[in-house]
Short mmCIF file of C-alpha atoms and ligand atoms in Angstrom, two decimals:
data_model
loop_
_atom_site.label_atom_id
_atom_site.label_comp_id
_atom_site.label_asym_id
_atom_site.label_seq_id
_atom_site.Cartn_x
_atom_site.Cartn_y
_atom_site.Cartn_z
CA MET I 253 147.15 224.39 22.01
CA ALA I 254 143.56 225.72 22.27
CA ALA I 255 142.32 228.32 19.73
CA PRO I 256 144.42 231.46 20.31
CA LYS I 257 142.41 234.30 21.86
CA VAL I 258 143.03 237.64 20.16
CA ALA I 259 141.77 241.03 21.38
CA VAL I 260 141.71 243.93 18.92
CA VAL I 261 141.59 247.27 20.77
CA GLY I 262 139.81 249.92 18.67
CA ALA I 263 136.81 249.88 16.34
CA GLY I 264 137.80 252.53 13.81
CA VAL I 265 138.53 251.57 10.20
CA ILE I 266 141.92 250.18 11.28
CA GLY I 267 140.65 248.01 14.15
CA LEU I 268 137.68 246.60 12.22
CA SER I 269 139.64 245.85 9.04
CA THR I 270 142.48 244.30 11.08
CA ALA I 271 140.02 242.08 12.95
CA LEU I 272 138.55 240.99 9.60
CA CYS I 273 141.97 240.17 8.12
CA ILE I 274 142.87 238.14 11.25
CA VAL I 275 139.64 236.12 10.92
CA GLU I 276 140.33 235.56 7.20
CA THR I 277 143.95 234.47 7.65
CA CYS I 278 143.53 232.57 10.93
CA PRO I 279 139.99 231.12 11.06
CA SER I 280 140.87 229.04 14.14
CA CYS I 281 141.47 232.20 16.26
CA SER I 282 138.83 233.54 18.61
CA VAL I 283 138.75 237.30 17.91
CA THR I 284 137.16 239.97 20.15
CA VAL I 285 136.99 243.72 19.43
CA LEU I 286 137.16 245.97 22.51
CA SER I 287 136.61 249.66 21.98
CA GLU I 288 135.71 252.78 23.87
CA GLN I 289 133.73 254.02 20.85
CA PHE I 290 132.18 252.48 17.74
CA SER I 291 130.76 254.13 14.60
CA PRO I 292 129.37 256.84 14.38
CA ASN I 293 131.86 258.13 16.99
CA THR I 294 135.24 257.25 15.43
CA THR I 295 137.66 259.42 13.43
CA GLY I 296 136.65 257.64 10.24
CA ASP I 297 133.06 258.84 10.69
CA VAL I 298 134.37 262.36 10.06
CA ALA I 299 136.74 261.46 7.22
CA ALA I 300 136.08 262.10 3.56
CA GLY I 301 137.31 258.55 2.85
CA MET I 302 138.93 259.37 -0.51
CA LEU I 303 141.55 256.94 -1.77
CA ILE I 304 144.32 259.46 -2.40
CA PRO I 305 147.38 258.48 -0.35
CA HIS I 306 149.07 260.70 2.15
CA THR I 307 152.87 260.26 2.34
CA TYR I 308 154.51 258.79 5.48
CA PRO I 309 158.10 260.13 5.50
CA GLY I 310 159.35 257.25 7.70
CA THR I 311 158.00 254.42 5.50
CA PRO I 312 159.65 253.28 2.23
CA VAL I 313 157.58 254.42 -0.76
CA HIS I 314 157.32 250.89 -2.20
CA VAL I 315 155.70 249.73 1.07
CA GLN I 316 153.21 252.63 1.02
CA LYS I 317 152.42 251.86 -2.60
CA GLN I 318 151.82 248.18 -1.75
CA TRP I 319 149.43 249.15 1.10
CA PHE I 320 147.55 251.50 -1.23
CA LYS I 321 147.39 248.98 -4.07
CA GLU I 322 146.00 246.26 -1.78
CA THR I 323 143.39 248.65 -0.43
CA PHE I 324 142.43 249.91 -3.89
CA THR I 325 142.13 246.36 -5.29
CA TYR I 326 139.99 245.25 -2.33
CA LEU I 327 137.61 248.21 -2.51
CA PHE I 328 137.48 248.17 -6.33
CA ALA I 329 136.16 244.59 -6.13
CA ILE I 330 133.49 245.73 -3.63
CA SER I 331 132.57 248.67 -5.88
CA ASN I 332 131.97 246.18 -8.71
CA SER I 333 129.72 243.96 -6.59
CA ALA I 334 126.13 244.06 -5.38
CA GLU I 335 127.53 245.00 -1.92
CA ALA I 336 128.74 248.40 -3.20
CA SER I 337 125.89 250.60 -2.01
CA GLU I 338 125.53 248.93 1.42
CA ALA I 339 129.31 249.22 1.92
CA GLY I 340 129.27 252.85 0.72
CA ILE I 341 132.05 252.30 -1.85
CA HIS I 342 131.98 254.00 -5.23
CA LEU I 343 134.22 255.23 -8.02
CA VAL I 344 134.61 258.97 -8.42
CA SER I 345 136.38 260.93 -11.15
CA GLY I 346 137.80 264.40 -10.89
CA TRP I 347 140.71 266.77 -10.86
CA GLN I 348 143.69 267.70 -8.71
CA VAL I 349 144.67 271.27 -9.65
CA PHE I 350 147.84 273.28 -9.00
CA LYS I 351 148.58 277.02 -9.05
CA SER I 352 152.07 276.15 -10.33
CA PRO I 353 153.22 272.79 -11.71
CA PRO I 354 154.33 270.42 -8.89
CA LYS I 355 157.92 269.09 -8.70
CA GLU I 356 156.59 265.55 -8.75
CA LYS I 357 154.53 265.24 -11.96
CA LEU I 358 153.77 261.55 -11.39
CA PRO I 359 152.88 260.71 -7.77
CA PHE I 360 153.84 257.17 -6.66
CA TRP I 361 150.21 256.12 -6.74
CA SER I 362 149.50 257.37 -10.28
CA ASP I 363 149.46 253.86 -11.79
CA VAL I 364 147.18 252.45 -9.07
CA VAL I 365 144.26 254.87 -9.55
CA LEU I 366 142.47 254.64 -12.89
CA GLY I 367 143.18 256.71 -16.00
CA PHE I 368 145.71 259.13 -14.45
CA ARG I 369 146.61 261.85 -17.01
CA PRO I 370 147.43 265.57 -17.24
CA MET I 371 144.31 267.72 -17.56
CA SER I 372 143.47 269.09 -20.99
CA GLU I 373 143.35 272.84 -21.75
CA ALA I 374 139.55 272.59 -21.98
CA GLU I 375 139.33 271.07 -18.50
CA LEU I 376 141.74 273.67 -17.06
CA GLN I 377 139.45 276.47 -18.28
CA LYS I 378 137.14 275.56 -15.40
CA PHE I 379 139.92 276.63 -12.97
CA PRO I 380 141.17 280.06 -14.04
CA GLN I 381 143.42 280.45 -10.96
CA HIS I 382 145.26 277.18 -11.66
CA GLN I 383 147.92 276.42 -14.28
CA PHE I 384 148.26 272.67 -14.17
CA GLY I 385 146.18 269.67 -13.20
CA GLN I 386 145.82 265.91 -13.09
CA ALA I 387 142.65 263.99 -13.91
CA PHE I 388 141.95 260.51 -12.56
CA THR I 389 139.32 258.15 -11.19
CA THR I 390 139.65 256.79 -7.68
CA LEU I 391 137.45 255.22 -5.00
CA LYS I 392 135.61 256.85 -2.15
CA CYS I 393 134.34 255.18 1.03
CA ASP I 394 131.27 256.75 2.53
CA CYS I 395 132.69 256.10 5.95
CA PRO I 396 129.78 255.37 8.33
CA PRO I 397 128.20 252.77 5.98
CA TYR I 398 131.61 251.19 5.37
CA LEU I 399 132.30 250.86 9.11
CA LEU I 400 128.84 249.32 9.67
CA TRP I 401 129.46 246.92 6.76
CA LEU I 402 132.76 245.82 8.36
CA GLU I 403 131.01 245.35 11.74
CA LYS I 404 128.30 243.25 10.08
CA ARG I 405 130.89 241.01 8.41
CA LEU I 406 132.74 240.55 11.68
CA LYS I 407 129.55 239.63 13.57
CA ALA I 408 128.68 237.13 10.83
CA THR I 409 131.98 235.33 11.47
CA GLY I 410 131.32 235.16 15.22
CA VAL I 411 133.59 238.02 16.33
CA GLN I 412 132.41 239.48 19.67
CA MET I 413 132.41 243.27 20.13
CA TYR I 414 132.32 245.02 23.49
CA THR I 415 132.35 248.65 24.54
CA ARG I 416 135.30 248.91 26.91
CA LYS I 417 138.00 251.48 27.57
CA VAL I 418 141.36 249.75 28.04
CA ALA I 419 143.56 251.71 30.46
CA ASP I 420 146.66 249.52 29.97
CA LEU I 421 147.24 246.69 27.44
CA TRP I 422 148.58 244.56 30.29
CA GLU I 423 145.10 244.43 31.88
CA LEU I 424 144.16 242.02 29.02
CA HIS I 425 146.92 239.48 29.68
CA SER I 426 144.84 237.04 31.72
CA GLU I 427 142.00 236.95 29.14
CA TYR I 428 143.84 236.99 25.79
CA ASP I 429 146.96 235.43 24.20
CA ILE I 430 147.55 238.28 21.72
CA VAL I 431 146.48 241.94 21.82
CA VAL I 432 146.34 244.08 18.68
CA ASN I 433 146.55 247.80 19.36
CA CYS I 434 144.47 249.78 16.82
CA ALA I 435 143.61 252.67 19.19
CA GLY I 436 144.37 255.51 16.72
CA ILE I 437 145.11 258.74 18.58
CA GLY I 438 144.11 256.87 21.79
CA ALA I 439 147.52 255.13 21.61
CA HIS I 440 149.07 258.40 22.79
CA GLN I 441 147.69 257.65 26.25
CA LEU I 442 147.28 253.86 26.02
CA VAL I 443 150.95 253.11 25.25
CA GLY I 444 152.43 256.57 25.94
CA ASP I 445 153.62 257.04 22.35
CA LYS I 446 155.05 260.57 22.29
CA LYS I 447 155.76 260.29 18.53
CA LEU I 448 152.00 260.21 17.91
CA PHE I 449 150.26 263.58 17.65
CA PRO I 450 146.84 264.84 16.53
CA VAL I 451 146.34 266.78 13.31
CA ARG I 452 142.92 268.36 13.73
CA GLY I 453 140.68 268.37 10.69
CA GLN I 454 137.44 270.32 10.27
CA ILE I 455 135.16 269.56 7.33
CA LEU I 456 131.67 270.47 6.12
CA GLN I 457 129.13 268.03 4.72
CA VAL I 458 126.62 269.69 2.40
CA HIS I 459 123.69 268.82 0.19
CA ALA I 460 124.79 269.67 -3.39
CA PRO I 461 123.68 266.71 -5.52
CA TRP I 462 124.73 268.38 -8.79
CA VAL I 463 128.42 268.10 -7.83
CA LYS I 464 129.57 264.79 -9.31
CA ASN I 465 133.35 265.23 -9.77
CA PHE I 466 135.96 265.65 -7.04
CA ILE I 467 138.16 268.75 -7.02
CA ARG I 468 141.31 268.88 -4.89
CA ASP I 469 143.75 271.74 -4.67
CA GLY I 470 147.25 270.28 -5.01
CA ASP I 471 148.21 271.63 -1.56
CA GLY I 472 145.71 269.09 -0.16
CA LEU I 473 144.05 271.71 2.03
CA THR I 474 141.01 272.61 -0.04
CA TYR I 475 138.88 269.81 -1.45
CA ILE I 476 135.40 268.95 -2.66
CA TYR I 477 134.61 265.22 -2.50
CA PRO I 478 131.13 264.07 -3.60
CA GLY I 479 129.79 261.02 -1.75
CA ILE I 480 126.66 258.97 -2.38
CA HIS I 481 124.36 261.38 -0.48
CA ARG I 482 126.43 264.40 0.56
CA VAL I 483 129.48 266.36 -0.55
CA THR I 484 132.44 266.79 1.83
CA LEU I 485 134.13 270.20 1.77
CA GLY I 486 137.51 270.59 3.40
CA GLY I 487 139.52 271.27 5.21
CA THR I 488 142.13 272.06 7.81
CA ARG I 489 145.33 270.46 9.14
CA GLU I 490 146.14 271.77 12.61
CA LYS I 491 149.07 269.98 14.22
CA GLU I 492 148.91 269.25 17.97
CA SER I 493 145.39 270.65 18.35
CA TRP I 494 143.19 268.34 20.48
CA SER I 495 140.01 270.42 20.15
CA LEU I 496 136.97 268.59 18.80
CA SER I 497 134.83 271.77 18.79
CA PRO I 498 133.96 273.23 15.38
CA ASP I 499 135.27 276.75 14.80
CA PRO I 500 132.73 279.06 13.04
CA GLY I 501 135.50 281.19 11.46
CA THR I 502 137.05 278.04 9.98
CA THR I 503 133.66 276.92 8.66
CA LYS I 504 133.31 280.19 6.70
CA ASP I 505 136.90 279.96 5.45
CA ILE I 506 136.43 276.36 4.19
CA PHE I 507 133.15 277.29 2.50
CA ASP I 508 134.70 280.34 0.79
CA ARG I 509 137.76 278.37 -0.40
CA CYS I 510 135.55 275.62 -1.85
CA CYS I 511 133.23 278.14 -3.55
CA SER I 512 136.23 279.73 -5.20
CA LEU I 513 137.05 276.31 -6.75
CA GLU I 514 133.40 275.41 -7.52
CA PRO I 515 131.20 278.58 -7.49
CA SER I 516 127.93 276.58 -7.74
CA LEU I 517 128.49 275.50 -4.11
CA GLN I 518 127.07 278.90 -3.10
CA GLU I 519 123.70 277.14 -3.56
CA ALA I 520 124.62 274.21 -1.25
CA GLN I 521 122.08 273.46 1.49
CA ASP I 522 122.00 271.85 4.92
CA ILE I 523 125.61 272.47 6.01
CA LYS I 524 126.85 270.16 8.80
CA VAL I 525 130.25 270.71 10.44
CA LYS I 526 132.46 267.90 11.78
CA VAL I 527 135.87 267.71 13.45
CA GLY I 528 138.27 264.76 13.81
CA LEU I 529 141.81 264.15 15.03
CA ARG I 530 144.10 262.41 12.54
CA PRO I 531 146.38 259.99 14.46
CA SER I 532 149.66 261.22 12.95
CA ARG I 533 153.18 259.85 13.14
CA HIS I 534 156.23 259.94 10.83
CA CYS I 535 155.37 256.32 10.00
CA VAL I 536 152.55 253.91 10.81
CA ARG I 537 153.51 251.80 13.83
CA LEU I 538 153.18 248.25 12.52
CA GLN I 539 155.24 245.99 14.71
CA ARG I 540 155.29 243.17 17.26
CA GLU I 541 156.19 243.74 20.87
CA VAL I 542 156.43 241.38 23.84
CA LEU I 543 155.25 242.83 27.17
CA SER I 544 156.44 240.98 30.20
CA GLN I 545 155.85 241.23 33.96
CA GLY I 546 157.14 238.79 36.58
CA GLY I 547 157.97 236.15 33.96
CA VAL I 548 154.48 236.37 32.37
CA LYS I 549 154.41 237.47 28.72
CA LEU I 550 151.81 239.17 26.53
CA LEU I 551 152.24 239.29 22.75
CA VAL I 552 151.22 242.60 21.21
CA VAL I 553 150.88 243.79 17.60
CA HIS I 554 150.63 247.54 17.02
CA ASN I 555 148.78 249.00 14.03
CA TYR I 556 148.16 252.73 14.50
CA GLY I 557 149.36 256.16 13.37
CA HIS I 558 147.72 256.33 9.91
CA GLY I 559 147.37 260.14 10.00
CA ALA I 560 145.61 261.66 7.00
CA GLY I 561 145.56 258.43 4.98
CA GLY I 562 143.92 255.71 7.06
CA PHE I 563 141.22 254.86 4.53
CA SER I 564 143.69 254.88 1.63
CA VAL I 565 145.90 252.18 3.13
CA HIS I 566 143.73 250.40 5.71
CA ARG I 567 143.44 247.01 3.99
CA GLY I 568 147.18 246.85 3.24
CA THR I 569 148.19 247.61 6.82
CA ALA I 570 145.46 245.29 8.19
CA LYS I 571 146.90 242.43 6.12
CA GLU I 572 150.39 243.14 7.44
CA ALA I 573 149.10 243.27 11.04
CA ALA I 574 147.28 239.93 10.51
CA HIS I 575 150.56 238.47 9.23
CA LEU I 576 152.29 239.65 12.45
CA VAL I 577 149.49 238.03 14.48
CA GLY I 578 150.23 234.80 12.52
CA GLU I 579 153.88 235.08 13.62
CA CYS I 580 152.76 235.50 17.25
CA ILE I 581 150.59 232.38 16.98
CA ALA I 582 153.53 230.41 15.56
CA ALA I 583 155.65 231.60 18.52
CA LEU I 584 152.92 230.56 21.00
CA GLN I 585 152.56 227.15 19.36
CA GLY I 586 156.33 226.72 19.45
CA SER I 587 156.51 227.51 23.16
CA SER I 588 153.49 225.32 24.03
CA SER I 589 154.98 222.28 22.19
CA ARG I 590 158.37 222.89 23.88
CA ALA I 591 156.58 222.99 27.26
CA LYS I 592 155.02 219.54 26.56
CA LEU I 593 158.42 217.93 25.87
P1 FAD P 264 140.00 255.89 15.00
O1 FAD P 264 138.92 255.96 14.01
O2 FAD P 264 140.21 257.09 15.88
O3 FAD P 264 139.74 254.61 15.89
C1 FAD P 264 140.40 254.38 17.11
C2 FAD P 264 139.52 253.46 17.92
O4 FAD P 264 140.20 253.12 19.11
C3 FAD P 264 138.22 254.13 18.35
O5 FAD P 264 137.17 253.18 18.22
C4 FAD P 264 138.45 254.48 19.81
O6 FAD P 264 137.26 254.54 20.60
C5 FAD P 264 139.32 253.31 20.23
N1 FAD P 264 140.17 253.57 21.39
C6 FAD P 264 141.08 254.55 21.55
N2 FAD P 264 141.68 254.44 22.76
C7 FAD P 264 141.11 253.36 23.36
C8 FAD P 264 141.29 252.72 24.63
N3 FAD P 264 142.17 253.18 25.54
N4 FAD P 264 140.53 251.62 24.93
C9 FAD P 264 139.63 251.14 24.04
N5 FAD P 264 139.40 251.72 22.83
C10 FAD P 264 140.15 252.80 22.50
N6 FAD P 264 141.90 259.23 5.28
C11 FAD P 264 141.86 258.87 3.98
O7 FAD P 264 142.47 257.87 3.59
N7 FAD P 264 141.16 259.61 3.07
C12 FAD P 264 140.49 260.75 3.42
O8 FAD P 264 139.85 261.38 2.57
C13 FAD P 264 140.55 261.16 4.78
N8 FAD P 264 139.93 262.30 5.17
C14 FAD P 264 140.00 262.70 6.47
C15 FAD P 264 139.38 263.88 6.84
C16 FAD P 264 139.40 264.28 8.17
C17 FAD P 264 138.76 265.59 8.55
C18 FAD P 264 140.03 263.47 9.15
C19 FAD P 264 140.01 263.87 10.60
C20 FAD P 264 140.66 262.29 8.77
C21 FAD P 264 140.68 261.91 7.44
N9 FAD P 264 141.33 260.75 7.00
C22 FAD P 264 141.28 260.35 5.70
C23 FAD P 264 142.15 259.97 7.95
C24 FAD P 264 141.40 258.78 8.52
O9 FAD P 264 140.15 259.18 8.96
C25 FAD P 264 142.21 258.20 9.68
O10 FAD P 264 143.52 257.87 9.26
C26 FAD P 264 141.53 256.92 10.20
O11 FAD P 264 140.17 257.16 10.45
C27 FAD P 264 142.24 256.41 11.45
O12 FAD P 264 141.55 255.26 11.85
P2 FAD P 264 141.86 254.55 13.23
O13 FAD P 264 140.99 253.33 13.25
O14 FAD P 264 143.32 254.39 13.41
O15 FAD P 264 141.42 255.60 14.34
#
């Protein structure tokens, strides 16, 4: 059969990394990315991009750990290469602090990040309101440069990218053999997934170049994540809120919470406020589906619903989605050789 034509819908971190994994595992495919928005207008452009996993209750922990490990290994290699600054990937060390010791002393990802250990008494003195803490080194993606780096790699391999809103996956059946759905929160409308809901997040990006270590309150709500040029201060988690407008009261609340963890932030300058909708689900939807109308079939692979942890697991889920695309190609080749007999 001719080179299979694959359309990836969505150009966020999930769509771009999935397109790249498909090209890497199936170089004979012709891959096109179709998306309503590209960077700087995706959810990832708002994200802090820290590699600290979020837990998906509907996915086995060993699978989540594998996704995280693959992502960490991939980005660690980039951070150790001459590509690191263009790709916006860097190592960052810091502390996760708790007002009372957590039930789970060793999170499942503790042996994937580097140098995970309990904080010393001397380190804890910096946080008088907290009793317990964990120190480790992880990776951070500065998201807009990373998305542009992925786009550049895709273009270099001949992947076409078009701005297009897809109203229904079926509209692609006459142009493509396989469609990969990486529409993030857009999948709510695109495939009518009622299990997918937004968790609104508001963050601040500030100029505070003296802040070099990350600080995260163990509840995951208040965090200070230094990037290459700016520091991200967070945050909020508002379930089922679709509003993309910044709320001034929330801005003050985030700033005050972060200053109580790191008082020197009172001197931070040039505060920018951003809002994004985390595409949340009890588990990432990573599966094949066959759509069919009047005897005509369209093979679909879904890869969406990464919620608060899309950057932390993107490479692992992209590899799994590319594997599912490989299965679709094998099925197409099987049916085309049967048709010839
Ligand atoms: P998106 O980036 O939303 O991409 C979806 C794409 O699909 C877009 O290009 C969109 O235009 C396109 N699309 C949608 N519908 C259609 C359609 N009908 N037709 C064509 N195109 C369509 N994760 C971490 O791991 N670490 C963090 O520190 C972190 N911090 C975060 C902080 C905040 C405030 C927020 C909001 C999120 C954070 N996240 C973090 C989560 C992470 O940003 C998301 O999980 C990730 O960006 C989701 O990527 P995505 O590609 O699925 O979605």
